[in-house]
PDB file of C-alpha atoms in Angstrom:
ATOM      1  CA  MET A   1      -3.214  15.195   0.962  1.00 41.00           C
ATOM      2  CA  THR A   2      -4.285  13.107  -2.066  1.00 47.00           C
ATOM      3  CA  GLY A   3      -0.992  11.342  -2.059  1.00 47.00           C
ATOM      4  CA  ASP A   4       0.009  12.603  -5.734  1.00 56.00           C
ATOM      5  CA  ASP A   5       2.390  14.856  -4.140  1.00 76.00           C
ATOM      6  CA  LEU A   6       5.684  13.841  -2.892  1.00 88.00           C
ATOM      7  CA  SER A   7       8.576  16.275  -2.011  1.00 92.00           C
ATOM      8  CA  VAL A   8      12.040  15.494  -2.158  1.00 94.00           C
ATOM      9  CA  VAL A   9      14.672  17.919  -0.933  1.00 94.00           C
ATOM     10  CA  VAL A  10      18.257  17.500  -0.978  1.00 94.00           C
ATOM     11  CA  GLU A  11      20.467  19.330   1.428  1.00 94.00           C
ATOM     12  CA  THR A  12      24.268  19.129   1.511  1.00 91.00           C
ATOM     13  CA  ALA A  13      26.233  19.798   4.591  1.00 85.00           C
ATOM     14  CA  HIS A  14      29.702  21.671   4.184  1.00 75.00           C
ATOM     15  CA  ASP A  15      31.241  18.468   5.421  1.00 80.00           C
ATOM     16  CA  GLY A  16      29.813  16.752   2.390  1.00 83.00           C
ATOM     17  CA  ALA A  17      27.210  14.771   4.399  1.00 93.00           C
ATOM     18  CA  VAL A  18      23.750  14.781   2.428  1.00 97.00           C
ATOM     19  CA  LEU A  19      20.319  15.001   3.929  1.00 97.00           C
ATOM     20  CA  ILE A  20      17.317  13.906   1.710  1.00 97.00           C
ATOM     21  CA  ARG A  21      13.877  14.976   3.128  1.00 97.00           C
ATOM     22  CA  VAL A  22      11.000  13.087   1.745  1.00 97.00           C
ATOM     23  CA  ARG A  23       7.486  14.246   2.366  1.00 96.00           C
ATOM     24  CA  GLY A  24       4.198  12.851   1.245  1.00 95.00           C
ATOM     25  CA  SER A  25       3.209   9.371  -0.165  1.00 95.00           C
ATOM     26  CA  LEU A  26       5.857   7.024  -1.942  1.00 95.00           C
ATOM     27  CA  ASP A  27       4.239   4.712  -4.517  1.00 95.00           C
ATOM     28  CA  ALA A  28       4.396   4.183  -8.185  1.00 93.00           C
ATOM     29  CA  TRP A  29       2.825   7.494  -9.396  1.00 93.00           C
ATOM     30  CA  SER A  30       4.342   9.943  -6.854  1.00 87.00           C
ATOM     31  CA  GLY A  31       7.670  10.412  -8.132  1.00 73.00           C
ATOM     32  CA  SER A  32       9.640   7.659  -6.598  1.00 85.00           C
ATOM     33  CA  LYS A  33      11.977   8.607  -9.415  1.00 87.00           C
ATOM     34  CA  GLU A  34      12.926  11.695  -7.854  1.00 92.00           C
ATOM     35  CA  LEU A  35      13.967   9.691  -4.545  1.00 95.00           C
ATOM     36  CA  VAL A  36      16.042   7.461  -6.804  1.00 95.00           C
ATOM     37  CA  GLY A  37      17.604  10.353  -8.640  1.00 95.00           C
ATOM     38  CA  ALA A  38      18.366  11.905  -5.344  1.00 96.00           C
ATOM     39  CA  LEU A  39      19.599   8.872  -3.810  1.00 97.00           C
ATOM     40  CA  THR A  40      21.975   8.111  -6.886  1.00 97.00           C
ATOM     41  CA  GLY A  41      23.300  11.483  -6.823  1.00 96.00           C
ATOM     42  CA  ALA A  42      24.085  11.424  -3.117  1.00 96.00           C
ATOM     43  CA  ALA A  43      25.804   8.099  -3.614  1.00 96.00           C
ATOM     44  CA  ARG A  44      27.794   9.440  -6.627  1.00 94.00           C
ATOM     45  CA  GLY A  45      28.700  12.668  -4.569  1.00 92.00           C
ATOM     46  CA  GLY A  46      31.046  10.701  -2.291  1.00 86.00           C
ATOM     47  CA  GLY A  47      29.788  12.499   0.966  1.00 91.00           C
ATOM     48  CA  ARG A  48      30.853  11.035   4.127  1.00 93.00           C
ATOM     49  CA  ARG A  49      27.126   9.776   4.600  1.00 96.00           C
ATOM     50  CA  THR A  50      23.688  10.055   3.301  1.00 97.00           C
ATOM     51  CA  VAL A  51      20.666  10.464   5.915  1.00 97.00           C
ATOM     52  CA  VAL A  52      17.082  10.013   4.230  1.00 97.00           C
ATOM     53  CA  ASP A  53      14.501  11.736   6.556  1.00 97.00           C
ATOM     54  CA  LEU A  54      11.447   9.584   6.171  1.00 97.00           C
ATOM     55  CA  SER A  55       9.536  11.063   9.066  1.00 97.00           C
ATOM     56  CA  GLY A  56       7.199  13.049   6.803  1.00 96.00           C
ATOM     57  CA  VAL A  57       6.392   9.871   4.583  1.00 97.00           C
ATOM     58  CA  GLU A  58       2.797   9.266   5.595  1.00 95.00           C
ATOM     59  CA  PHE A  59       2.742   6.069   3.140  1.00 96.00           C
ATOM     60  CA  ALA A  60       4.879   3.913   1.159  1.00 97.00           C
ATOM     61  CA  ASP A  61       4.296   0.720  -0.654  1.00 96.00           C
ATOM     62  CA  SER A  62       6.665  -1.684  -2.501  1.00 95.00           C
ATOM     63  CA  ALA A  63       7.307   0.934  -5.295  1.00 94.00           C
ATOM     64  CA  GLY A  64       8.728   3.129  -2.430  1.00 95.00           C
ATOM     65  CA  LEU A  65      10.524   0.445  -0.981  1.00 95.00           C
ATOM     66  CA  HIS A  66      12.114  -0.409  -4.449  1.00 93.00           C
ATOM     67  CA  ALA A  67      13.403   3.044  -4.441  1.00 95.00           C
ATOM     68  CA  LEU A  68      15.051   2.903  -1.090  1.00 96.00           C
ATOM     69  CA  LEU A  69      16.508  -0.320  -1.863  1.00 95.00           C
ATOM     70  CA  HIS A  70      17.812   0.760  -5.264  1.00 95.00           C
ATOM     71  CA  GLY A  71      19.451   3.651  -3.503  1.00 96.00           C
ATOM     72  CA  ARG A  72      20.863   1.472  -0.733  1.00 96.00           C
ATOM     73  CA  ARG A  73      22.475  -0.672  -3.520  1.00 96.00           C
ATOM     74  CA  LYS A  74      24.028   2.457  -5.112  1.00 96.00           C
ATOM     75  CA  HIS A  75      25.290   3.596  -1.740  1.00 97.00           C
ATOM     76  CA  GLY A  76      26.745   0.202  -1.143  1.00 96.00           C
ATOM     77  CA  GLU A  77      28.532   0.143  -4.475  1.00 96.00           C
ATOM     78  CA  ALA A  78      29.973   3.634  -3.899  1.00 97.00           C
ATOM     79  CA  GLY A  79      31.122   2.963  -0.180  1.00 96.00           C
ATOM     80  CA  VAL A  80      28.863   5.727   1.092  1.00 96.00           C
ATOM     81  CA  PRO A  81      27.004   4.931   4.399  1.00 96.00           C
ATOM     82  CA  LEU A  82      23.088   5.391   4.074  1.00 97.00           C
ATOM     83  CA  VAL A  83      21.001   6.009   7.035  1.00 97.00           C
ATOM     84  CA  LEU A  84      17.288   6.067   7.171  1.00 98.00           C
ATOM     85  CA  ALA A  85      15.957   8.367   9.745  1.00 97.00           C
ATOM     86  CA  GLY A  86      12.396   8.327  11.551  1.00 95.00           C
ATOM     87  CA  PRO A  87      10.370   8.496  13.344  1.00 97.00           C
ATOM     88  CA  MET A  88       8.424   6.366  10.798  1.00 97.00           C
ATOM     89  CA  THR A  89       4.620   6.264  10.753  1.00 96.00           C
ATOM     90  CA  ALA A  90       3.046   2.931  11.241  1.00 94.00           C
ATOM     91  CA  THR A  91       2.399   2.095   7.767  1.00 96.00           C
ATOM     92  CA  LEU A  92       6.061   2.713   6.685  1.00 96.00           C
ATOM     93  CA  ARG A  93       7.254   0.268   9.627  1.00 96.00           C
ATOM     94  CA  ARG A  94       4.665  -2.188   8.893  1.00 96.00           C
ATOM     95  CA  LEU A  95       5.956  -2.275   5.093  1.00 97.00           C
ATOM     96  CA  PHE A  96       9.522  -2.806   6.155  1.00 96.00           C
ATOM     97  CA  GLU A  97       8.664  -5.359   8.685  1.00 95.00           C
ATOM     98  CA  VAL A  98       6.437  -7.477   6.577  1.00 95.00           C
ATOM     99  CA  THR A  99       8.901  -7.495   3.738  1.00 94.00           C
ATOM    100  CA  GLY A 100      11.672  -8.562   5.945  1.00 93.00           C
ATOM    101  CA  THR A 101      13.683  -5.377   4.694  1.00 94.00           C
ATOM    102  CA  LEU A 102      14.354  -3.449   7.824  1.00 92.00           C
ATOM    103  CA  ASP A 103      17.562  -5.188   8.546  1.00 92.00           C
ATOM    104  CA  ALA A 104      18.916  -4.139   5.091  1.00 93.00           C
ATOM    105  CA  PHE A 105      19.049  -0.645   6.262  1.00 96.00           C
ATOM    106  CA  GLU A 106      20.747   1.315   8.844  1.00 96.00           C
ATOM    107  CA  VAL A 107      17.959   3.104  10.643  1.00 96.00           C
ATOM    108  CA  ALA A 108      18.120   5.852  13.350  1.00 96.00           C
ATOM    109  CA  ASP A 109      15.169   7.153  15.240  1.00 95.00           C
ATOM    110  CA  SER A 110      15.738  10.668  14.214  1.00 97.00           C
ATOM    111  CA  VAL A 111      17.697  12.982  11.736  1.00 95.00           C
ATOM    112  CA  GLU A 112      20.015  14.043  14.565  1.00 93.00           C
ATOM    113  CA  THR A 113      20.783  10.535  15.729  1.00 94.00           C
ATOM    114  CA  ALA A 114      21.319   9.496  11.952  1.00 94.00           C
ATOM    115  CA  PHE A 115      23.944  12.086  11.589  1.00 91.00           C
ATOM    116  CA  THR A 116      26.018  11.136  14.885  1.00 87.00           C
ATOM    117  CA  TRP A 117      25.865   7.485  14.354  1.00 73.00           C
TER     118      TRP A 117
ATOM    119  CA  MET B   1     -63.329 -27.886  -4.956  1.00 48.00           C
ATOM    120  CA  ASN B   2     -60.641 -25.804  -3.202  1.00 45.00           C
ATOM    121  CA  GLY B   3     -60.916 -22.386  -4.712  1.00 45.00           C
ATOM    122  CA  GLU B   4     -57.610 -21.247  -3.108  1.00 43.00           C
ATOM    123  CA  LYS B   5     -54.848 -21.027  -5.348  1.00 46.00           C
ATOM    124  CA  GLU B   6     -51.127 -20.592  -4.635  1.00 42.00           C
ATOM    125  CA  HIS B   7     -49.726 -17.509  -6.116  1.00 43.00           C
ATOM    126  CA  PRO B   8     -45.874 -17.611  -6.709  1.00 41.00           C
ATOM    127  CA  VAL B   9     -44.325 -14.673  -4.831  1.00 39.00           C
ATOM    128  CA  TYR B  10     -42.174 -12.790  -7.515  1.00 38.00           C
ATOM    129  CA  GLY B  11     -39.754 -10.020  -6.849  1.00 34.00           C
ATOM    130  CA  THR B  12     -37.141  -9.835  -3.952  1.00 36.00           C
ATOM    131  CA  SER B  13     -37.926 -10.833  -0.590  1.00 37.00           C
ATOM    132  CA  PRO B  14     -36.959  -8.445   2.066  1.00 40.00           C
ATOM    133  CA  GLY B  15     -33.090  -8.784   2.750  1.00 36.00           C
ATOM    134  CA  ARG B  16     -30.292  -6.896   4.177  1.00 34.00           C
ATOM    135  CA  GLY B  17     -28.738  -4.227   1.872  1.00 32.00           C
ATOM    136  CA  PRO B  18     -26.681  -1.316   2.721  1.00 35.00           C
ATOM    137  CA  GLY B  19     -29.768   0.615   3.285  1.00 36.00           C
ATOM    138  CA  ASP B  20     -31.322  -1.853   5.749  1.00 38.00           C
ATOM    139  CA  ALA B  21     -28.770  -1.507   8.607  1.00 40.00           C
ATOM    140  CA  GLY B  22     -30.781   1.321   9.972  1.00 42.00           C
ATOM    141  CA  PRO B  23     -30.469   5.233  10.079  1.00 45.00           C
ATOM    142  CA  GLY B  24     -27.171   6.751  10.825  1.00 45.00           C
ATOM    143  CA  ALA B  25     -25.384   3.579   9.860  1.00 48.00           C
ATOM    144  CA  ALA B  26     -22.069   3.614   8.321  1.00 52.00           C
ATOM    145  CA  PRO B  27     -21.769   2.744   4.696  1.00 57.00           C
ATOM    146  CA  SER B  28     -20.547  -0.655   4.135  1.00 71.00           C
ATOM    147  CA  ARG B  29     -19.305  -0.223   0.664  1.00 75.00           C
ATOM    148  CA  ALA B  30     -17.653   2.552  -0.959  1.00 75.00           C
ATOM    149  CA  ALA B  31     -17.265   3.675  -4.643  1.00 62.00           C
ATOM    150  CA  PRO B  32     -14.259   5.920  -5.766  1.00 63.00           C
ATOM    151  CA  ALA B  33     -15.203   9.639  -6.007  1.00 61.00           C
ATOM    152  CA  GLY B  34     -16.491  10.286  -9.676  1.00 56.00           C
ATOM    153  CA  GLY B  35     -19.592   7.721  -9.431  1.00 54.00           C
ATOM    154  CA  PRO B  36     -19.766   3.970  -9.276  1.00 52.00           C
ATOM    155  CA  ALA B  37     -18.915   3.652 -12.883  1.00 62.00           C
ATOM    156  CA  SER B  38     -15.447   5.102 -12.636  1.00 81.00           C
ATOM    157  CA  VAL B  39     -12.334   3.501 -11.251  1.00 94.00           C
ATOM    158  CA  PRO B  40      -9.614   5.229  -9.228  1.00 97.00           C
ATOM    159  CA  ARG B  41      -7.088   6.774 -11.412  1.00 96.00           C
ATOM    160  CA  ASN B  42      -4.175   5.636  -9.350  1.00 96.00           C
ATOM    161  CA  ALA B  43      -3.204   4.066  -6.140  1.00 97.00           C
ATOM    162  CA  ALA B  44      -3.518   7.226  -4.144  1.00 96.00           C
ATOM    163  CA  ALA B  45      -7.176   7.537  -5.239  1.00 97.00           C
ATOM    164  CA  ALA B  46      -7.854   4.025  -4.311  1.00 98.00           C
ATOM    165  CA  ARG B  47      -6.263   4.361  -0.811  1.00 97.00           C
ATOM    166  CA  GLU B  48      -8.399   7.418  -0.247  1.00 97.00           C
ATOM    167  CA  THR B  49     -11.679   5.390  -0.847  1.00 97.00           C
ATOM    168  CA  VAL B  50     -10.450   2.663   1.655  1.00 97.00           C
ATOM    169  CA  THR B  51      -9.348   5.306   4.167  1.00 95.00           C
ATOM    170  CA  ARG B  52     -12.844   6.946   3.937  1.00 94.00           C
ATOM    171  CA  LEU B  53     -14.534   3.543   4.205  1.00 94.00           C
ATOM    172  CA  LEU B  54     -12.396   2.303   7.207  1.00 94.00           C
ATOM    173  CA  ALA B  55     -12.711   5.768   9.053  1.00 90.00           C
ATOM    174  CA  SER B  56     -16.579   5.120   9.167  1.00 84.00           C
ATOM    175  CA  ARG B  57     -16.046   1.776  11.056  1.00 82.00           C
ATOM    176  CA  ILE B  58     -16.671   1.718  14.844  1.00 71.00           C
ATOM    177  CA  HIS B  59     -14.644  -0.998  16.382  1.00 69.00           C
ATOM    178  CA  GLY B  60     -13.889  -1.986  19.913  1.00 68.00           C
ATOM    179  CA  PRO B  61     -15.615  -1.467  23.175  1.00 72.00           C
ATOM    180  CA  ALA B  62     -14.968   2.348  23.338  1.00 72.00           C
ATOM    181  CA  GLY B  63     -16.100   2.838  19.930  1.00 69.00           C
ATOM    182  CA  GLU B  64     -12.482   3.660  18.876  1.00 74.00           C
ATOM    183  CA  GLY B  65     -11.429   3.372  15.220  1.00 78.00           C
ATOM    184  CA  LEU B  66      -9.632   0.345  13.833  1.00 87.00           C
ATOM    185  CA  ALA B  67      -6.091  -0.718  14.880  1.00 88.00           C
ATOM    186  CA  GLU B  68      -3.404   1.104  13.204  1.00 90.00           C
ATOM    187  CA  VAL B  69      -1.799  -1.882  11.864  1.00 93.00           C
ATOM    188  CA  VAL B  70      -5.202  -3.075  10.234  1.00 94.00           C
ATOM    189  CA  VAL B  71      -5.549   0.164   8.491  1.00 95.00           C
ATOM    190  CA  SER B  72      -1.866  -0.070   7.403  1.00 97.00           C
ATOM    191  CA  ASP B  73      -2.414  -3.420   5.867  1.00 97.00           C
ATOM    192  CA  ALA B  74      -5.599  -2.512   4.131  1.00 98.00           C
ATOM    193  CA  LEU B  75      -3.915   0.444   2.618  1.00 98.00           C
ATOM    194  CA  LEU B  76      -0.820  -1.439   1.434  1.00 98.00           C
ATOM    195  CA  VAL B  77      -2.744  -4.297  -0.126  1.00 98.00           C
ATOM    196  CA  THR B  78      -5.057  -1.732  -2.101  1.00 98.00           C
ATOM    197  CA  SER B  79      -1.976   0.074  -3.221  1.00 98.00           C
ATOM    198  CA  GLU B  80      -0.239  -3.069  -4.329  1.00 97.00           C
ATOM    199  CA  LEU B  81      -3.416  -4.515  -6.158  1.00 97.00           C
ATOM    200  CA  VAL B  82      -4.277  -1.358  -7.903  1.00 97.00           C
ATOM    201  CA  THR B  83      -0.567  -0.591  -8.817  1.00 96.00           C
ATOM    202  CA  ASN B  84      -0.208  -4.108 -10.416  1.00 95.00           C
ATOM    203  CA  ALA B  85      -3.523  -3.619 -12.344  1.00 96.00           C
ATOM    204  CA  PHE B  86      -1.955  -0.607 -13.961  1.00 95.00           C
ATOM    205  CA  ARG B  87       1.572  -1.761 -14.334  1.00 91.00           C
ATOM    206  CA  HIS B  88       1.098  -5.332 -15.189  1.00 90.00           C
ATOM    207  CA  GLY B  89      -2.655  -5.709 -15.754  1.00 90.00           C
ATOM    208  CA  GLY B  90      -3.093  -3.681 -18.829  1.00 93.00           C
ATOM    209  CA  GLY B  91      -5.193  -1.247 -16.830  1.00 95.00           C
ATOM    210  CA  LEU B  92      -7.678  -1.160 -13.986  1.00 97.00           C
ATOM    211  CA  THR B  93     -11.038  -1.976 -15.000  1.00 96.00           C
ATOM    212  CA  GLY B  94     -12.948  -2.318 -11.661  1.00 97.00           C
ATOM    213  CA  PHE B  95     -12.431  -1.589  -7.944  1.00 98.00           C
ATOM    214  CA  THR B  96     -14.574  -2.065  -5.142  1.00 97.00           C
ATOM    215  CA  ALA B  97     -14.018  -1.945  -1.276  1.00 97.00           C
ATOM    216  CA  GLU B  98     -16.608  -3.392   0.907  1.00 96.00           C
ATOM    217  CA  LEU B  99     -17.032  -4.107   4.552  1.00 95.00           C
ATOM    218  CA  THR B 100     -18.481  -7.769   5.355  1.00 93.00           C
ATOM    219  CA  GLY B 101     -18.804  -9.669   8.394  1.00 89.00           C
ATOM    220  CA  GLU B 102     -15.466 -11.227   7.570  1.00 92.00           C
ATOM    221  CA  GLY B 103     -13.469  -8.061   7.122  1.00 94.00           C
ATOM    222  CA  LEU B 104     -12.516  -5.663   4.313  1.00 97.00           C
ATOM    223  CA  LEU B 105     -13.085  -7.053   0.906  1.00 98.00           C
ATOM    224  CA  LEU B 106     -11.144  -5.624  -1.937  1.00 98.00           C
ATOM    225  CA  ALA B 107     -12.131  -6.645  -5.440  1.00 98.00           C
ATOM    226  CA  VAL B 108      -9.656  -5.290  -8.104  1.00 97.00           C
ATOM    227  CA  ALA B 109     -10.168  -6.214 -11.878  1.00 97.00           C
ATOM    228  CA  ASP B 110      -7.552  -5.616 -14.657  1.00 96.00           C
ATOM    229  CA  ALA B 111      -7.321  -6.285 -18.301  1.00 96.00           C
ATOM    230  CA  SER B 112      -4.814  -9.078 -18.364  1.00 93.00           C
ATOM    231  CA  THR B 113      -4.920 -12.639 -18.045  1.00 93.00           C
ATOM    232  CA  ASP B 114      -1.409 -12.971 -16.778  1.00 90.00           C
ATOM    233  CA  ALA B 115      -1.407 -14.413 -13.320  1.00 89.00           C
ATOM    234  CA  PRO B 116       0.631 -12.337 -10.621  1.00 87.00           C
ATOM    235  CA  VAL B 117       3.993 -13.718 -10.292  1.00 76.00           C
ATOM    236  CA  ALA B 118       6.113 -13.439  -7.044  1.00 69.00           C
ATOM    237  CA  SER B 119      10.040 -13.228  -8.006  1.00 62.00           C
ATOM    238  CA  PRO B 120      11.725 -16.485  -6.967  1.00 58.00           C
ATOM    239  CA  HIS B 121      14.091 -14.715  -4.604  1.00 58.00           C
ATOM    240  CA  PRO B 122      15.238 -16.303  -1.296  1.00 53.00           C
ATOM    241  CA  PRO B 123      13.766 -14.609   1.530  1.00 52.00           C
ATOM    242  CA  ARG B 124      15.742 -11.790   3.569  1.00 50.00           C
ATOM    243  CA  THR B 125      18.121 -10.935   0.762  1.00 50.00           C
ATOM    244  CA  ALA B 126      16.810  -7.506   0.271  1.00 53.00           C
ATOM    245  CA  HIS B 127      16.647  -7.899  -3.617  1.00 60.00           C
ATOM    246  CA  VAL B 128      15.506  -4.619  -5.058  1.00 60.00           C
ATOM    247  CA  GLY B 129      12.127  -5.543  -6.638  1.00 66.00           C
ATOM    248  CA  GLY B 130       9.167  -8.009  -6.573  1.00 78.00           C
ATOM    249  CA  TYR B 131       7.865  -7.327  -3.276  1.00 87.00           C
ATOM    250  CA  GLY B 132       4.283  -6.378  -4.369  1.00 91.00           C
ATOM    251  CA  TRP B 133       2.433  -9.609  -4.643  1.00 93.00           C
ATOM    252  CA  PRO B 134       4.093 -11.445  -1.853  1.00 93.00           C
ATOM    253  CA  LEU B 135       3.212  -8.360   0.381  1.00 95.00           C
ATOM    254  CA  VAL B 136      -0.775  -8.896  -0.765  1.00 96.00           C
ATOM    255  CA  CYS B 137      -0.489 -12.591   0.038  1.00 95.00           C
ATOM    256  CA  ARG B 138       1.128 -12.039   3.429  1.00 96.00           C
ATOM    257  CA  LEU B 139      -1.213  -9.292   4.621  1.00 97.00           C
ATOM    258  CA  ALA B 140      -4.395 -10.665   3.164  1.00 98.00           C
ATOM    259  CA  GLU B 141      -6.446 -13.292   5.034  1.00 97.00           C
ATOM    260  CA  ARG B 142      -7.549 -14.693   1.678  1.00 97.00           C
ATOM    261  CA  VAL B 143      -6.702 -13.953  -1.935  1.00 97.00           C
ATOM    262  CA  SER B 144      -8.596 -15.315  -4.828  1.00 97.00           C
ATOM    263  CA  ILE B 145      -7.884 -14.827  -8.661  1.00 97.00           C
ATOM    264  CA  THR B 146     -10.775 -15.353 -11.306  1.00 97.00           C
ATOM    265  CA  PHE B 147      -9.888 -15.346 -14.805  1.00 96.00           C
ATOM    266  CA  HIS B 148     -12.062 -14.454 -17.703  1.00 90.00           C
ATOM    267  CA  PRO B 149     -11.365 -13.771 -21.399  1.00 90.00           C
ATOM    268  CA  GLY B 150     -10.817 -10.084 -21.121  1.00 92.00           C
ATOM    269  CA  GLY B 151      -8.681 -10.095 -17.752  1.00 96.00           C
ATOM    270  CA  LYS B 152      -9.029 -11.122 -14.222  1.00 97.00           C
ATOM    271  CA  ARG B 153     -10.377 -10.151 -10.844  1.00 97.00           C
ATOM    272  CA  ILE B 154      -8.395 -10.314  -7.634  1.00 97.00           C
ATOM    273  CA  VAL B 155     -10.283 -10.529  -4.376  1.00 98.00           C
ATOM    274  CA  ALA B 156      -8.319  -9.891  -1.331  1.00 98.00           C
ATOM    275  CA  LEU B 157      -9.957 -10.203   2.330  1.00 98.00           C
ATOM    276  CA  ILE B 158      -8.175  -8.217   5.169  1.00 97.00           C
ATOM    277  CA  ALA B 159      -9.216  -9.155   8.627  1.00 96.00           C
ATOM    278  CA  LEU B 160     -10.103  -6.184  10.496  1.00 90.00           C
ATOM    279  CA  ALA B 161      -9.658  -7.826  13.911  1.00 81.00           C
TER     280      ALA B 161
END
């Protein structure tokens, strides 16, 4: 994968919970805006929670982090819980760890766990 | 009368270059695909160049590759520096990745004489932006910036061990 392709798929469950599946690389070129749009939409939708499946994210840098933090802010403002679901690749974990932003999020080790948290 | 003359020796003395390491040696320097004169068109292309370079590096007693965290750090620094060159630096004007005895040396040149700035946020407040440059400084062993009239060149060293 060249990293130019990013796929963001939004699924809404019948109980209003939203699953955002992200696949590919999250950087300043690869459509972080799509992710921001999906997160903003989910926050506005007022579902019972939003889960972001990051298990398919091979790489993310600060641009990707920016999108996630922006989404977190929107969810905080809307009062909708946001959970990041893993398992995360080493690079993604490293990004959160080195920037000290892991504590800013609710993180689950799988999508299943994220929905039952 | 002494007929001997001393002749100055011109030309390069035998030295160590990428080709001197012996047959089958891994390349120590990588240029982006498209030839040495081109620069990566985006961060992903630059990361790809670095990935290929690091994959060729044999490390450790069993000949295993580099530790996961080292590769992550190298890709993160590459991505941040190249992104900044395009986003804040007026464009990427040069990019080299080279394996040296000290580690991975990344040189990124851009067309701006503005220095990278870290946002003055208190740590751990999860502010939304401004993580790129502090990330580079934390992950790189050493970072240097050289300014010239047309822009600047940032060199970052990533330790590989």
